[in-house]
Short mmCIF file of C-alpha atoms in Angstrom, two decimals:
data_model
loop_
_atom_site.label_atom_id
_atom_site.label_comp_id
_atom_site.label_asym_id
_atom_site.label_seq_id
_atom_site.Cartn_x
_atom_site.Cartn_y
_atom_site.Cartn_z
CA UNK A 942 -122.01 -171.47 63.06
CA UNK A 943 -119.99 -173.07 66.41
CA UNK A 944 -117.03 -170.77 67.46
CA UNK A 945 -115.11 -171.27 70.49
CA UNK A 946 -114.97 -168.31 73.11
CA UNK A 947 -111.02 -167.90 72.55
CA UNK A 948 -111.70 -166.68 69.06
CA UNK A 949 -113.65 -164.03 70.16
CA UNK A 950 -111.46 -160.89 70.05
CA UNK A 951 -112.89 -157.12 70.56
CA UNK A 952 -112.86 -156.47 67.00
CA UNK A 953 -114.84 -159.36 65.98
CA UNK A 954 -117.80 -158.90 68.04
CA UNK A 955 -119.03 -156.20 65.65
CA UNK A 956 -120.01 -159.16 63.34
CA UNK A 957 -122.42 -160.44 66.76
CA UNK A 958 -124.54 -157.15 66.84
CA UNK A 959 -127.88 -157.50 65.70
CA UNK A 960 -127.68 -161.58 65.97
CA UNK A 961 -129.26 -164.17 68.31
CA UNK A 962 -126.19 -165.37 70.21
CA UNK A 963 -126.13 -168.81 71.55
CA UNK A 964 -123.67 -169.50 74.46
CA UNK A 965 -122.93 -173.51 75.13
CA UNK A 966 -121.40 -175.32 78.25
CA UNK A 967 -121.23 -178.81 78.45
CA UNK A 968 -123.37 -180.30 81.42
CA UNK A 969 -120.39 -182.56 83.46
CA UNK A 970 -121.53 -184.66 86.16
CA UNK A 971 -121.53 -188.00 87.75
CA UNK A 972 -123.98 -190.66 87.86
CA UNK A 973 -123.92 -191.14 91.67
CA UNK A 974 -125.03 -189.02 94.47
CA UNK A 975 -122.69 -186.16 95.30
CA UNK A 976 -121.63 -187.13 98.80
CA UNK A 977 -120.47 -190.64 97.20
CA UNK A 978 -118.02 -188.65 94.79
CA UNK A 979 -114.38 -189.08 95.23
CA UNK A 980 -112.51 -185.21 96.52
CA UNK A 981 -110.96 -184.91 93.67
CA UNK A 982 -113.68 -185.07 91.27
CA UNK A 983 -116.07 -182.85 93.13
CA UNK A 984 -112.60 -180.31 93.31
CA UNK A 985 -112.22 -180.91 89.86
CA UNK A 986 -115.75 -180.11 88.93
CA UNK A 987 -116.31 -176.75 91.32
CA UNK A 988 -113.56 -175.38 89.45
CA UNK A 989 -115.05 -175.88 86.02
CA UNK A 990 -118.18 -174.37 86.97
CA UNK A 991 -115.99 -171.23 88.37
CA UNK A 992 -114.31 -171.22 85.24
CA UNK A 993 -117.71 -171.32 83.17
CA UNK A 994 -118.64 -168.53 84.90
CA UNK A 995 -115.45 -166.24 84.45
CA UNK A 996 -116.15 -166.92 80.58
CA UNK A 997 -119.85 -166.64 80.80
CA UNK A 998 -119.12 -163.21 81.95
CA UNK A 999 -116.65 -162.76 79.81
CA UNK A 1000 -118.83 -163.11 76.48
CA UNK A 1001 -121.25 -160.87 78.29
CA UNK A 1002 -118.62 -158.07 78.94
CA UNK A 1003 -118.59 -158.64 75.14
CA UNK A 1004 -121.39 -159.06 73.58
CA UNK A 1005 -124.21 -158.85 75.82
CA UNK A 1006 -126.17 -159.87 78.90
CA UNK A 1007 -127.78 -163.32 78.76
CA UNK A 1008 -131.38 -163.08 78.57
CA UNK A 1009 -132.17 -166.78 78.49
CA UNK A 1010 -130.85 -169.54 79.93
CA UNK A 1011 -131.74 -172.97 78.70
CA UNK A 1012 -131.25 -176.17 80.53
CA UNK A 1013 -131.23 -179.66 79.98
CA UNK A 1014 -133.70 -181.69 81.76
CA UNK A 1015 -136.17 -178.58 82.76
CA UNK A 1016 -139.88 -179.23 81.95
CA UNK A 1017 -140.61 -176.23 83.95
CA UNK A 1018 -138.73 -172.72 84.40
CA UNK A 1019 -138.98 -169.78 86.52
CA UNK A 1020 -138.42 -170.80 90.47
CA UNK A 1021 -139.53 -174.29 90.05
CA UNK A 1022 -136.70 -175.23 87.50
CA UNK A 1023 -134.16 -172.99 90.00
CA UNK A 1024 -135.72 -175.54 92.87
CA UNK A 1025 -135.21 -178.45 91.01
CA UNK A 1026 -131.76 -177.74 90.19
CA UNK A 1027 -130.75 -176.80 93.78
CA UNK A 1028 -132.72 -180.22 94.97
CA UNK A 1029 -130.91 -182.16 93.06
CA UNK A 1030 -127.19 -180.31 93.52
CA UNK A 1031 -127.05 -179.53 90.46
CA UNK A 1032 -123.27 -177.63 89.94
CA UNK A 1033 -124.99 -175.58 87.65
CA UNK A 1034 -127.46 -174.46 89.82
CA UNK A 1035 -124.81 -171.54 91.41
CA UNK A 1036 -124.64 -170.09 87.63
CA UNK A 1037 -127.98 -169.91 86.65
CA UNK A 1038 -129.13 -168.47 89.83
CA UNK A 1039 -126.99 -165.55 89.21
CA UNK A 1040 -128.03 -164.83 85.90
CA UNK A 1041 -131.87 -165.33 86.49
CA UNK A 1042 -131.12 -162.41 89.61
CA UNK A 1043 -129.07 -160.53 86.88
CA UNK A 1044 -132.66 -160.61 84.76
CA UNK A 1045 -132.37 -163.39 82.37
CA UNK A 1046 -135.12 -165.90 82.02
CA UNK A 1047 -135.01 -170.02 82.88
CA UNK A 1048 -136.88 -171.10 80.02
CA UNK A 1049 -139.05 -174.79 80.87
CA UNK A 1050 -136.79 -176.55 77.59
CA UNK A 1051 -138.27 -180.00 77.45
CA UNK A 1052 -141.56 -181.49 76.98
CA UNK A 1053 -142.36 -183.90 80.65
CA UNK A 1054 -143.85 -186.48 78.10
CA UNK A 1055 -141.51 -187.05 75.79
CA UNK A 1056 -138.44 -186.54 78.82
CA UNK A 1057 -140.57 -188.99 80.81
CA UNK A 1058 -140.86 -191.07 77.64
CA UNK A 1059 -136.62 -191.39 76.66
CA UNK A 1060 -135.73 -191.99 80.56
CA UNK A 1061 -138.15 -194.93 81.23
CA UNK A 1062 -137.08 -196.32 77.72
CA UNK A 1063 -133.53 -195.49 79.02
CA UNK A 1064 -134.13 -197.21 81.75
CA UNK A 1065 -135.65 -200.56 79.99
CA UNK A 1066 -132.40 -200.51 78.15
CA UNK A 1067 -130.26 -200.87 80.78
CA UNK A 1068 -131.84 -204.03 81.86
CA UNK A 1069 -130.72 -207.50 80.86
CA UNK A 1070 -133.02 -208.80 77.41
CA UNK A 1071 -132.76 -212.15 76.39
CA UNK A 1072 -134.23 -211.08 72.84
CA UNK A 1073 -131.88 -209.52 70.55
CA UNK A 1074 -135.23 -208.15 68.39
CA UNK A 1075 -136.95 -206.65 71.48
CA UNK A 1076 -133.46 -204.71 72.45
CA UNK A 1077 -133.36 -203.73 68.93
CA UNK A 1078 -136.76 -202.15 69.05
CA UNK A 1079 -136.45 -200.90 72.03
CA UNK A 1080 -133.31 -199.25 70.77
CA UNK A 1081 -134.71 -197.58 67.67
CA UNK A 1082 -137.60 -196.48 70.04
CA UNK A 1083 -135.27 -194.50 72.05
CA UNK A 1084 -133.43 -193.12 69.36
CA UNK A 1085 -136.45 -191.66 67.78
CA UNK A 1086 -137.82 -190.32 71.23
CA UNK A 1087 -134.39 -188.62 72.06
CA UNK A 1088 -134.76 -186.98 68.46
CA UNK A 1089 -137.87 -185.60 69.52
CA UNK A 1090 -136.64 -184.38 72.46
CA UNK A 1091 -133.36 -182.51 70.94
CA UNK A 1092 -135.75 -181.18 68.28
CA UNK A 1093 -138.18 -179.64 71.12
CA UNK A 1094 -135.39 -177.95 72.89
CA UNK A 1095 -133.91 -176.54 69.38
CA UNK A 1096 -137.59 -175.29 69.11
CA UNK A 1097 -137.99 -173.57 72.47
CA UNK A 1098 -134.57 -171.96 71.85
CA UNK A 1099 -135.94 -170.62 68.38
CA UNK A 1100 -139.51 -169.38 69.69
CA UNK A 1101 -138.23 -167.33 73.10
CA UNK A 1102 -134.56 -166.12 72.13
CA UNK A 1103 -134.53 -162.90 70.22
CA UNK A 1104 -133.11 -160.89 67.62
CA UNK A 1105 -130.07 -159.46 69.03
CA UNK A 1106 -130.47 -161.20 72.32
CA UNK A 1107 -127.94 -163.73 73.79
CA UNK A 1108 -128.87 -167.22 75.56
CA UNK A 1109 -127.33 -169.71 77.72
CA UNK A 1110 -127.73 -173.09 77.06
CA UNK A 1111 -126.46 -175.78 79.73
CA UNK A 1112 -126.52 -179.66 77.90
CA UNK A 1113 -124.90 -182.85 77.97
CA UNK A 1114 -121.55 -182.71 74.95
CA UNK A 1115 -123.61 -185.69 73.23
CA UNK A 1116 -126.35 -183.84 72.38
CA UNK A 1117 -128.07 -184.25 69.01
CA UNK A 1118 -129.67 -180.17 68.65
CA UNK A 1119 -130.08 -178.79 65.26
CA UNK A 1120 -129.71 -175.15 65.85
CA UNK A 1121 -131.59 -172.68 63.85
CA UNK A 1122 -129.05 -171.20 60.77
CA UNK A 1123 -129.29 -168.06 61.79
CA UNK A 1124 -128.26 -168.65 65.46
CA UNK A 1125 -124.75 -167.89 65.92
CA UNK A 1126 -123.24 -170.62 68.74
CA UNK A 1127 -120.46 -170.19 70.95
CA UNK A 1128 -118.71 -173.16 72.29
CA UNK A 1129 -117.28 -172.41 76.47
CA UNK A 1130 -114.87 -175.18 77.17
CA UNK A 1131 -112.42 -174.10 80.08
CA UNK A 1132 -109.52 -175.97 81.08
CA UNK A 1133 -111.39 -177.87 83.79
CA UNK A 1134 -113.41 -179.50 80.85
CA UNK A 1135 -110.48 -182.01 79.94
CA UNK A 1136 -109.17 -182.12 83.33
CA UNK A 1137 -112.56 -183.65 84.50
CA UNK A 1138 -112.37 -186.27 81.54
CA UNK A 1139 -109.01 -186.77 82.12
CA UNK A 1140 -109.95 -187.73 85.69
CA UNK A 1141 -113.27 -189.36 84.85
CA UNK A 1142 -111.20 -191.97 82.79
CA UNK A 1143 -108.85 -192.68 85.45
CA UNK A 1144 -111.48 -193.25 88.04
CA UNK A 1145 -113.24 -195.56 85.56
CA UNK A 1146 -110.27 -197.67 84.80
CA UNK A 1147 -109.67 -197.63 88.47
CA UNK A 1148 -113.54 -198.92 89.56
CA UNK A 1149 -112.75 -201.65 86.77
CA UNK A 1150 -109.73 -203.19 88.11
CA UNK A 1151 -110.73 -203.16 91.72
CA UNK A 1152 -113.87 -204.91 90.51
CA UNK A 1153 -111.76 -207.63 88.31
CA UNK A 1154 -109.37 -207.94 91.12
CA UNK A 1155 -110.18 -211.50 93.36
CA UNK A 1156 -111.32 -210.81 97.07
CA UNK A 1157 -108.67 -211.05 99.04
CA UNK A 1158 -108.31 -214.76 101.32
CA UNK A 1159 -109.18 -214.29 105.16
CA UNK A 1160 -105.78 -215.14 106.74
CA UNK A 1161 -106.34 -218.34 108.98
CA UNK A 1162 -106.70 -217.84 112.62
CA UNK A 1163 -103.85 -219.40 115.00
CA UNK A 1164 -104.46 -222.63 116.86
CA UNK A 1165 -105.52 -222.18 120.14
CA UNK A 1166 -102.87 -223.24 122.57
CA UNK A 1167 -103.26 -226.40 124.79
CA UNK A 1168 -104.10 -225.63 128.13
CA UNK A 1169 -101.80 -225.85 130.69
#
């Protein structure tokens, strides 16, 4: 079951005690290095991860500490998934620290070989293929890799979060996990969430028609004058 966090009223939460509890926030970030993102967009996304954590707090206040957090693209937990996600500015990273101080747990949610395995078929993918078989292959490959994947995170969740405990888990919105029936889910979208894609779209658009637009002509240089 997926409910969103504004249905969750004080009376209701009496139907959460005794379950596993299973927090989601969408994962929102650009594909190029953080100093290269426009102002607005890295405005845009601080305040969505400030707003994640008011609500994050708020189902807590509710329901229950977090006990586990789960994120995307982890092979390892503990302090050397907390490194990785402050290497890589992660805007996540500011979250997650706090709960792991609070007590909770960074769980290691992917397997390295089958992560390494989807991002260097990812990666084939995005390269020009004259063969419309090979891309199709290659395409079907991925697919059934990134099921793999999906399924070993639903796994992890169902192995390390307890009865009556509640988890964290930070992933892209496309993801393709099958949560376990008797996990109840809770879906945090704040307002930032559409005012990032709202944003996102406009940027893209933007990028597109610079790109279509024809360089501009260098303006021709003035005869020199004669001398004298």
């Amino acid at each position: 079951m997926v409910e969103e966090l504004g249905r969750i009223t004080r009376p209701a939460t009496a139907n959460y005690q005794g379950k596993r509890k299973l927090l989601l926030a969408p994962l929102v970030h650009l594909a190029v290095p953080a100093e290269a993102m426009p102002a607005e967009g890295a405005g845009i996304l601080a305040r969505y991860w400030d707003q994640v954590d008011v609500q994050v707090r708020a189902v807590q206040n509710a329901l229950g500490s977090v006990t586990h957090v789960y994120h995307e693209n982890l092979p390892e937990g503990g302090d050397a998934g907390l490194g990785y996600l402050e290497a890589t500015a992660q805007g996540s990273h500011k979250l997650t620290a706090g709960l792991v101080e609070a007590g909770a747990v960074l769980e290691a949610t992917e397997s390295m070989e089958i992560l390494a395995e989807t991002l260097d078929l990812q990666r084939c993918l995005m390269q020009p293929l004259m063969s419309p078989a090979v891309a199709d292959r290659l395409q079907e490959w991925f697919g059934e890799a990134n099921h793999r994947r999906y399924e070993f995170v639903a796994d992890t969740i169902d192995a390390t979060l307890g009865e009556d405990e509640t988890g964290l888990l930070l992933i892209n919105e496309r993801h393709q996990v099958q949560f376990p029936g008797d996990i109840e889910v809770i879906y945090i979208a704040p307002p930032a969430l559409d005012e990032f894609r709202r944003w996102l779209q406009n940027w893209s658009e933007q990028l597109q028609r610079e790109m279509a637009e024809p360089p501009a002509e260098p303006e021709e240089a003035d005869p020199p004058e004669p001398p004298a």
